[in-house]
Short mmCIF file of C-alpha atoms and ligand atoms in Angstrom, two decimals:
data_model
loop_
_atom_site.label_atom_id
_atom_site.label_comp_id
_atom_site.label_asym_id
_atom_site.label_seq_id
_atom_site.Cartn_x
_atom_site.Cartn_y
_atom_site.Cartn_z
CA UNK A 1 0.02 0.01 -0.03
CA UNK A 2 2.72 2.32 1.10
CA UNK A 3 4.65 1.39 -2.18
CA UNK A 4 1.54 2.30 -4.34
CA UNK A 5 1.25 5.76 -2.68
CA UNK A 6 4.85 6.37 -3.10
CA UNK A 7 4.63 5.43 -6.71
CA UNK A 8 1.61 7.68 -7.28
CA UNK A 9 3.25 10.61 -5.60
CA UNK A 10 6.29 10.20 -7.69
CA UNK A 11 4.17 9.93 -10.96
CA UNK A 12 2.12 13.02 -9.85
CA UNK A 13 5.34 14.96 -9.31
CA UNK A 14 6.92 14.01 -12.35
CA UNK A 15 3.88 14.88 -14.49
CA UNK A 16 3.75 18.18 -12.59
CA UNK A 17 7.22 18.97 -13.19
CA UNK A 18 7.43 17.71 -16.74
CA UNK A 19 7.97 20.53 -19.17
CA UNK A 20 10.20 21.50 -21.93
CA UNK A 21 13.91 22.04 -21.29
CA UNK A 22 14.41 25.86 -20.88
CA UNK A 23 17.50 27.79 -21.76
CA UNK A 24 17.96 25.62 -25.12
CA UNK A 25 17.57 27.31 -28.64
CA UNK A 26 17.90 30.83 -27.39
CA UNK A 27 18.87 31.70 -30.81
CA UNK A 28 17.52 29.66 -33.77
CA UNK A 29 19.21 26.46 -34.12
CA UNK A 30 21.81 26.02 -36.89
CA UNK A 31 23.33 22.80 -38.32
CA UNK A 32 22.74 20.31 -41.44
CA UNK A 33 20.06 17.90 -42.03
CA UNK A 34 20.14 14.65 -44.29
CA UNK A 35 16.71 15.00 -45.90
CA UNK A 36 16.77 17.58 -48.54
CA UNK A 37 19.55 15.94 -50.51
CA UNK A 38 19.83 12.47 -49.32
CA UNK A 39 16.29 11.40 -48.20
CA UNK A 40 16.76 7.46 -47.68
CA UNK A 41 20.21 7.33 -49.11
CA UNK A 42 22.00 7.90 -45.62
CA UNK A 43 24.59 6.10 -43.51
CA UNK A 44 27.20 6.64 -41.01
CA UNK A 45 29.91 7.44 -43.80
CA UNK A 46 27.68 10.31 -45.06
CA UNK A 47 27.27 11.91 -41.60
CA UNK A 48 30.81 11.65 -40.78
CA UNK A 49 32.13 12.96 -44.01
CA UNK A 50 29.86 15.61 -43.72
CA UNK A 51 30.78 16.70 -40.19
CA UNK A 52 34.64 16.63 -41.36
CA UNK A 53 33.71 18.84 -44.24
CA UNK A 54 31.92 21.19 -42.07
CA UNK A 55 34.89 21.54 -39.69
CA UNK A 56 37.33 21.96 -42.77
CA UNK A 57 35.16 24.63 -44.60
CA UNK A 58 34.09 26.81 -41.53
CA UNK A 59 30.62 25.85 -41.06
CA UNK A 60 30.86 24.40 -37.61
CA UNK A 61 32.72 27.52 -36.40
CA UNK A 62 30.04 29.68 -38.21
CA UNK A 63 27.41 28.06 -35.99
CA UNK A 64 26.15 24.98 -37.82
CA UNK A 65 26.37 22.68 -34.89
CA UNK A 66 23.55 20.56 -35.13
CA UNK A 67 23.85 17.45 -37.47
CA UNK A 68 20.35 15.93 -37.80
CA UNK A 69 19.88 12.44 -39.10
CA UNK A 70 16.35 12.61 -40.76
CA UNK A 71 14.08 9.66 -41.64
CA UNK A 72 15.12 6.29 -42.60
CA UNK A 73 17.78 5.73 -39.97
CA UNK A 74 15.77 3.15 -38.39
CA UNK A 75 15.56 -0.57 -38.86
CA UNK A 76 12.20 -1.38 -40.47
CA UNK A 77 10.64 -2.79 -37.24
CA UNK A 78 11.40 -2.46 -33.57
CA UNK A 79 13.08 -5.21 -31.35
CA UNK A 80 10.94 -7.88 -29.81
CA UNK A 81 10.74 -5.73 -26.50
CA UNK A 82 9.85 -2.60 -28.30
CA UNK A 83 13.21 -0.85 -28.45
CA UNK A 84 13.75 1.23 -31.42
CA UNK A 85 17.09 0.16 -33.32
CA UNK A 86 19.19 1.69 -36.22
CA UNK A 87 19.41 0.11 -39.46
CA UNK A 88 22.62 -2.01 -38.85
CA UNK A 89 23.65 -1.82 -42.53
CA UNK A 90 23.52 1.95 -42.60
CA UNK A 91 24.78 2.67 -39.22
CA UNK A 92 26.84 -0.58 -38.21
CA UNK A 93 28.64 1.21 -35.38
CA UNK A 94 25.22 2.14 -33.73
CA UNK A 95 23.73 5.52 -32.73
CA UNK A 96 25.71 5.83 -29.55
CA UNK A 97 28.86 5.74 -31.42
CA UNK A 98 27.66 8.16 -33.90
CA UNK A 99 26.70 10.58 -31.19
CA UNK A 100 30.01 10.13 -29.35
CA UNK A 101 31.80 10.89 -32.74
CA UNK A 102 29.79 14.01 -33.37
CA UNK A 103 30.34 15.36 -29.84
CA UNK A 104 34.14 14.75 -29.96
CA UNK A 105 34.10 16.83 -33.09
CA UNK A 106 32.39 19.75 -31.39
CA UNK A 107 28.88 19.09 -32.94
CA UNK A 108 25.51 18.20 -31.45
CA UNK A 109 23.56 15.09 -32.54
CA UNK A 110 20.29 15.31 -33.90
CA UNK A 111 17.71 12.47 -34.92
CA UNK A 112 14.15 12.40 -36.48
CA UNK A 113 11.28 10.23 -35.60
CA UNK A 114 7.49 10.64 -35.74
CA UNK A 115 4.54 11.18 -33.55
CA UNK A 116 2.51 8.74 -35.42
CA UNK A 117 2.85 4.98 -35.64
CA UNK A 118 5.03 5.04 -38.73
CA UNK A 119 7.33 7.69 -40.21
CA UNK A 120 6.56 9.24 -43.34
CA UNK A 121 8.97 7.06 -45.07
CA UNK A 122 7.59 4.03 -43.38
CA UNK A 123 9.80 3.21 -40.42
CA UNK A 124 8.55 2.72 -36.79
CA UNK A 125 7.15 5.74 -35.34
CA UNK A 126 6.92 6.87 -31.68
CA UNK A 127 3.38 6.43 -30.82
CA UNK A 128 3.04 4.46 -27.69
CA UNK A 129 6.61 4.23 -27.30
CA UNK A 130 7.42 7.75 -26.36
CA UNK A 131 8.94 7.04 -22.85
CA UNK A 132 10.88 4.17 -24.14
CA UNK A 133 12.33 6.08 -27.01
CA UNK A 134 13.25 9.02 -25.10
CA UNK A 135 15.40 6.98 -22.67
CA UNK A 136 16.95 5.56 -25.64
CA UNK A 137 17.66 8.85 -27.21
CA UNK A 138 19.04 10.05 -24.05
CA UNK A 139 21.34 7.15 -23.51
CA UNK A 140 22.58 7.69 -27.36
CA UNK A 141 23.55 11.37 -26.54
CA UNK A 142 21.01 12.71 -28.67
CA UNK A 143 20.83 16.61 -28.50
CA UNK A 144 17.96 17.53 -30.77
CA UNK A 145 14.74 15.50 -31.81
CA UNK A 146 12.74 16.47 -35.04
CA UNK A 147 9.31 14.88 -34.43
CA UNK A 148 7.16 14.33 -37.53
CA UNK A 149 3.42 13.92 -38.03
CA UNK A 150 2.59 11.25 -40.43
CA UNK A 151 0.32 8.42 -39.45
CA UNK A 152 -1.17 10.19 -36.45
CA UNK A 153 -4.54 8.77 -36.99
CA UNK A 154 -7.21 10.57 -34.86
CA UNK A 155 -4.55 11.72 -32.32
CA UNK A 156 -4.63 15.41 -31.00
CA UNK A 157 -1.48 17.08 -32.11
CA UNK A 158 -1.03 19.35 -28.90
CA UNK A 159 -1.39 16.33 -26.52
CA UNK A 160 0.61 14.03 -28.50
CA UNK A 161 3.60 16.35 -28.67
CA UNK A 162 3.20 17.07 -25.01
CA UNK A 163 3.53 13.40 -24.18
CA UNK A 164 6.75 13.42 -26.01
CA UNK A 165 8.01 16.59 -24.38
CA UNK A 166 7.14 14.99 -20.95
CA UNK A 167 8.93 11.72 -21.93
CA UNK A 168 11.94 13.78 -22.93
CA UNK A 169 11.86 15.94 -19.81
CA UNK A 170 11.56 12.66 -17.75
CA UNK A 171 14.40 10.92 -19.46
CA UNK A 172 16.62 13.83 -18.27
CA UNK A 173 18.93 14.65 -21.05
CA UNK A 174 18.39 18.28 -22.44
CA UNK A 175 17.09 17.87 -25.98
CA UNK A 176 15.97 20.61 -28.40
CA UNK A 177 12.56 19.59 -29.50
CA UNK A 178 11.49 20.50 -33.11
CA UNK A 179 7.87 19.86 -33.72
CA UNK A 180 7.24 18.92 -37.39
CA UNK A 181 3.50 19.16 -37.55
CA UNK A 182 3.70 21.27 -40.79
CA UNK A 183 1.57 23.97 -39.23
CA UNK A 184 -1.70 22.09 -39.62
CA UNK A 185 -2.93 22.76 -36.13
CA UNK A 186 -1.51 26.25 -35.49
CA UNK A 187 1.30 25.34 -33.22
CA UNK A 188 2.56 28.88 -32.94
CA UNK A 189 -0.59 29.31 -30.72
CA UNK A 190 0.13 26.47 -28.31
CA UNK A 191 3.63 25.06 -28.92
CA UNK A 192 5.77 27.77 -27.03
CA UNK A 193 5.70 25.51 -23.94
CA UNK A 194 5.94 22.31 -25.71
CA UNK A 195 9.12 22.58 -28.18
CA UNK A 196 11.63 24.93 -29.04
CA UNK A 197 10.65 25.11 -32.76
CA UNK A 198 7.81 24.16 -35.09
CA UNK A 199 7.23 23.85 -38.76
CA UNK A 200 4.83 26.15 -39.98
CA UNK A 201 4.06 24.57 -43.56
CA UNK A 202 4.45 21.56 -45.62
CA UNK A 203 7.83 20.72 -47.02
CA UNK A 204 10.23 23.04 -49.05
CA UNK A 205 11.45 21.81 -52.33
CA UNK A 206 14.34 23.18 -54.51
CA UNK A 207 12.60 25.88 -56.55
CA UNK A 208 11.78 29.70 -56.12
CA UNK A 209 7.98 29.53 -56.30
CA UNK A 210 6.81 26.34 -57.59
CA UNK A 211 3.88 24.40 -55.80
CA UNK A 212 3.81 20.71 -55.76
CA UNK A 213 1.42 18.48 -54.03
CA UNK A 214 3.08 18.37 -50.80
CA UNK A 215 6.15 20.61 -51.21
CA UNK A 216 6.69 24.24 -52.39
CA UNK A 217 9.36 26.70 -53.18
CA UNK A 218 10.84 29.22 -50.69
CA UNK A 219 8.98 32.17 -52.05
CA UNK A 220 5.66 30.24 -51.28
CA UNK A 221 6.78 29.45 -47.79
CA UNK A 222 7.82 33.13 -47.27
CA UNK A 223 4.57 34.59 -48.07
CA UNK A 224 2.97 32.33 -45.55
CA UNK A 225 5.17 33.58 -42.63
CA UNK A 226 3.97 37.28 -42.84
CA UNK A 227 1.26 36.85 -39.91
CA UNK A 228 3.55 34.78 -37.59
CA UNK A 229 6.00 37.21 -36.67
CA UNK A 230 4.73 37.79 -33.06
CA UNK A 231 5.06 34.20 -32.09
CA UNK A 232 8.80 33.70 -32.35
CA UNK A 233 11.35 34.63 -29.59
CA UNK A 234 14.17 33.06 -27.76
CA UNK A 235 13.55 29.39 -27.19
CA UNK A 236 10.47 29.18 -29.40
CA UNK A 237 10.72 29.81 -33.20
CA UNK A 238 8.57 29.43 -36.29
CA UNK A 239 10.46 26.89 -38.60
CA UNK A 240 9.88 27.65 -42.31
CA UNK A 241 11.53 24.30 -43.09
CA UNK A 242 15.27 23.66 -44.02
CA UNK A 243 17.62 25.28 -46.45
CA UNK A 244 17.61 24.64 -50.16
CA UNK A 245 20.76 26.83 -50.49
CA UNK A 246 23.03 25.32 -53.09
CA UNK A 247 20.82 22.83 -54.49
CA UNK A 248 19.95 22.37 -58.07
CA UNK A 249 16.82 24.34 -59.06
CA UNK A 250 17.84 27.67 -57.30
CA UNK A 251 19.99 30.25 -59.18
CA UNK A 252 22.69 31.71 -57.17
CA UNK A 253 20.57 34.96 -56.53
CA UNK A 254 17.80 32.89 -55.36
CA UNK A 255 20.03 30.98 -52.94
CA UNK A 256 21.40 34.19 -51.71
CA UNK A 257 17.77 35.67 -51.23
CA UNK A 258 16.44 32.37 -49.70
CA UNK A 259 19.29 32.61 -47.11
CA UNK A 260 18.94 36.33 -46.39
CA UNK A 261 15.17 36.01 -46.02
CA UNK A 262 15.45 32.90 -43.63
CA UNK A 263 17.91 35.03 -41.48
CA UNK A 264 15.22 37.90 -41.57
CA UNK A 265 12.72 35.55 -40.16
CA UNK A 266 15.09 34.47 -37.54
CA UNK A 267 14.32 30.73 -38.85
CA UNK A 268 16.51 27.75 -37.67
CA UNK A 269 19.30 27.65 -40.37
CA UNK A 270 19.37 23.93 -41.41
CA UNK A 271 21.66 23.51 -44.44
CA UNK A 272 20.32 20.73 -46.74
CA UNK A 273 22.64 20.68 -49.39
CA UNK A 274 25.73 18.24 -49.96
CA UNK A 275 28.11 20.28 -48.16
CA UNK A 276 30.93 17.96 -49.53
CA UNK A 277 30.38 19.17 -53.08
CA UNK A 278 29.39 22.71 -53.07
CA UNK A 279 30.76 25.82 -54.89
CA UNK A 280 32.68 28.36 -53.21
CA UNK A 281 29.85 30.98 -53.84
CA UNK A 282 27.40 28.81 -52.04
CA UNK A 283 29.91 28.09 -49.20
CA UNK A 284 30.33 32.04 -48.95
CA UNK A 285 26.53 32.39 -48.60
CA UNK A 286 26.10 29.67 -45.87
CA UNK A 287 28.92 31.01 -43.96
CA UNK A 288 28.55 35.01 -44.14
CA UNK A 289 29.14 35.93 -40.71
CA UNK A 290 27.32 39.25 -40.90
CA UNK A 291 24.13 37.74 -42.51
CA UNK A 292 24.31 34.89 -39.90
CA UNK A 293 24.46 37.51 -37.00
CA UNK A 294 21.25 39.00 -38.34
CA UNK A 295 19.52 35.46 -37.84
CA UNK A 296 21.21 34.90 -34.66
CA UNK A 297 20.57 38.23 -33.03
CA UNK A 298 19.90 37.68 -29.28
CA UNK A 299 16.88 39.78 -29.34
CA UNK A 300 15.12 37.13 -31.19
CA UNK A 301 12.60 39.15 -33.44
CA UNK A 302 11.11 37.85 -36.78
CA UNK A 303 10.99 40.25 -39.57
CA UNK A 304 7.83 42.00 -40.64
CA UNK A 305 6.86 42.65 -44.33
CA UNK A 306 6.41 46.33 -44.66
CA UNK A 307 5.62 46.69 -48.16
CA UNK A 308 4.71 44.47 -51.35
CA UNK A 309 5.07 45.80 -54.77
CA UNK A 310 5.57 43.77 -58.03
CA UNK A 311 9.37 44.75 -58.26
CA UNK A 312 10.18 45.14 -54.35
CA UNK A 313 9.23 43.76 -51.09
CA UNK A 314 10.55 45.41 -47.93
CA UNK A 315 11.08 43.26 -44.76
CA UNK A 316 12.28 44.68 -41.51
CA UNK A 317 13.95 43.00 -38.52
CA UNK A 318 14.52 44.63 -35.14
CA UNK A 319 17.94 43.81 -33.81
CA UNK A 320 19.41 44.55 -30.27
CA UNK A 321 21.10 47.78 -29.46
CA UNK A 322 18.84 49.82 -31.58
CA UNK A 323 19.94 48.13 -34.78
CA UNK A 324 17.80 47.07 -37.67
CA UNK A 325 18.13 44.61 -40.64
CA UNK A 326 16.26 45.68 -43.91
CA UNK A 327 15.97 43.30 -46.68
CA UNK A 328 14.57 44.48 -50.23
CA UNK A 329 13.73 41.52 -52.37
CA UNK A 330 12.86 41.79 -55.91
CA UNK A 331 10.16 39.07 -56.48
CA UNK A 332 9.93 39.98 -60.25
CA UNK A 333 11.33 38.42 -63.26
CA UNK A 334 13.39 41.29 -64.48
CA UNK A 335 15.80 43.59 -62.93
CA UNK A 336 14.34 46.39 -60.70
CA UNK A 337 15.79 49.72 -60.22
CA UNK A 338 15.12 50.87 -56.81
CA UNK A 339 15.20 54.20 -54.95
CA UNK A 340 14.23 53.77 -51.62
CA UNK A 341 13.84 56.36 -48.99
CA UNK A 342 14.49 55.26 -45.50
CA UNK A 343 11.88 57.60 -44.15
CA UNK A 344 9.31 55.06 -45.37
CA UNK A 345 10.27 53.12 -42.34
CA UNK A 346 9.64 55.82 -39.54
CA UNK A 347 6.92 53.37 -38.24
CA UNK A 348 9.82 51.44 -36.86
CA UNK A 349 12.54 53.89 -36.29
CA UNK A 350 13.25 57.54 -36.37
CA UNK A 351 16.54 59.38 -36.48
CA UNK A 352 19.78 58.93 -38.28
CA UNK A 353 21.28 55.75 -39.03
CA UNK A 354 24.44 54.41 -40.56
CA UNK A 355 23.60 52.03 -43.57
CA UNK A 356 25.63 49.04 -44.29
CA UNK A 357 25.10 46.86 -47.28
CA UNK A 358 25.50 43.36 -45.61
CA UNK A 359 26.50 41.44 -48.84
CA UNK A 360 28.60 44.15 -50.30
CA UNK A 361 30.49 44.77 -46.97
CA UNK A 362 30.16 48.43 -47.83
CA UNK A 363 28.90 51.44 -45.86
CA UNK A 364 26.41 53.51 -47.77
CA UNK A 365 26.11 56.63 -45.78
CA UNK A 366 23.17 57.37 -43.48
CA UNK A 367 19.31 57.01 -43.57
CA UNK A 368 19.29 60.77 -44.63
CA UNK A 369 19.84 60.03 -48.07
CA UNK A 370 18.02 57.38 -50.13
CA UNK A 371 19.09 54.07 -51.17
CA UNK A 372 19.43 53.72 -55.08
CA UNK A 373 20.41 50.48 -56.89
CA UNK A 374 19.41 47.60 -58.97
CA UNK A 375 18.54 44.33 -57.70
CA UNK A 376 18.61 41.43 -59.84
CA UNK A 377 15.55 39.09 -60.47
CA UNK A 378 14.80 36.89 -57.31
CA UNK A 379 17.66 38.52 -55.58
CA UNK A 380 17.87 40.85 -52.55
CA UNK A 381 19.67 43.91 -51.19
CA UNK A 382 20.41 43.49 -47.50
CA UNK A 383 21.05 46.18 -44.98
CA UNK A 384 21.87 46.72 -41.43
CA UNK A 385 21.19 50.00 -39.84
CA UNK A 386 23.11 51.17 -36.70
CA UNK A 387 21.99 54.29 -34.77
CA UNK A 388 24.35 57.21 -35.09
CA UNK A 389 24.84 59.06 -31.68
CA UNK A 390 23.21 62.47 -31.68
CA UNK A 391 25.31 65.53 -31.78
C1 LIG B 1 8.05 14.96 -43.61
C2 LIG B 1 8.87 16.24 -43.16
C3 LIG B 1 10.23 16.16 -43.77
C4 LIG B 1 10.99 15.01 -43.71
C5 LIG B 1 10.25 13.83 -44.13
C6 LIG B 1 10.96 12.49 -43.86
O1 LIG B 1 7.76 15.03 -44.76
O2 LIG B 1 8.19 17.60 -43.30
O3 LIG B 1 10.90 17.60 -43.44
O4 LIG B 1 11.43 14.86 -42.33
O5 LIG B 1 8.78 13.68 -43.41
O6 LIG B 1 10.04 11.45 -44.24
#
């Protein structure tokens, strides 16, 4: 009897205390994910080679520390006792060894699974195994869990994700919890206390503004983020999906604009290309410290779209210390000659600011004069404005 009482008290206390891990993802998580380029073609060699490349090419030191193994890492079925197991052919050394390797190289270890019975690629999902899986992930040294939403049946999204949150918390290892529920149940309204980031749409694909059955280009996603700015902040981010920067299907300008705007959105920056085989231009985009600094600004504000015209859109992001990032996108098919008066932005800031062209690495004078320049189709001009001291 006493034992039962003790157990009940323990259970109550654990449940009451279960919460998401605080103090994680205070700036948008950055890293690399296997899915966009490799889908099911993954193994431990790919992950290790990618990690080594990211050390050699400066990505790790630029902040890309979460290496996330997406769908298709599991064996087709769980073990007889329900334990989730890795595919022994793809990951012969096991996930604990992979985690140890990544940690020894200065990375964090991310993994994918699903809140439903099976993952989208038909591997074992987490439903009914949440506490068992959370213990396993903790034992493997996992630091980041992306949790998908395929095959969820009639499950309630909020309750289902809370169950996994509680399981992770109970297992005790601080893990960034990335909800991948595609925005179907407006997670921005309820997920702040459940996870650290939540997908806002279906999948991104490698084009500017195409729409496919389940996936879409970055411009389509961008347009659907406009109303969501107020929900993002340190420890809880809107996730407009991983980067297609450097993938076939995007011009260099489109890759640059995609990256710039994801930084404006304070989006998680998960590279999704084959970093072992990328051009210098793409590497320079992904590792540009000044652009990344806009994404990683500690204030954690997501940009607002201030204006939309056929040949230019103006996005504004507040930064710390009375600085601002402004991004002008040319969404049109021909070059746009733009003259922009900074006083158009007086709703956000008044007074005199120094204007720096972030990609060109040039100071352009102050906000007392206009910006004039040409922006190529689907390209951007990106500025950082810093307050000039009065007098
Ligand atoms: C869903 C997710 C993708 C990816 C795949 C894997 O489509 O939205 O990001 O994880 O599943 O099957």
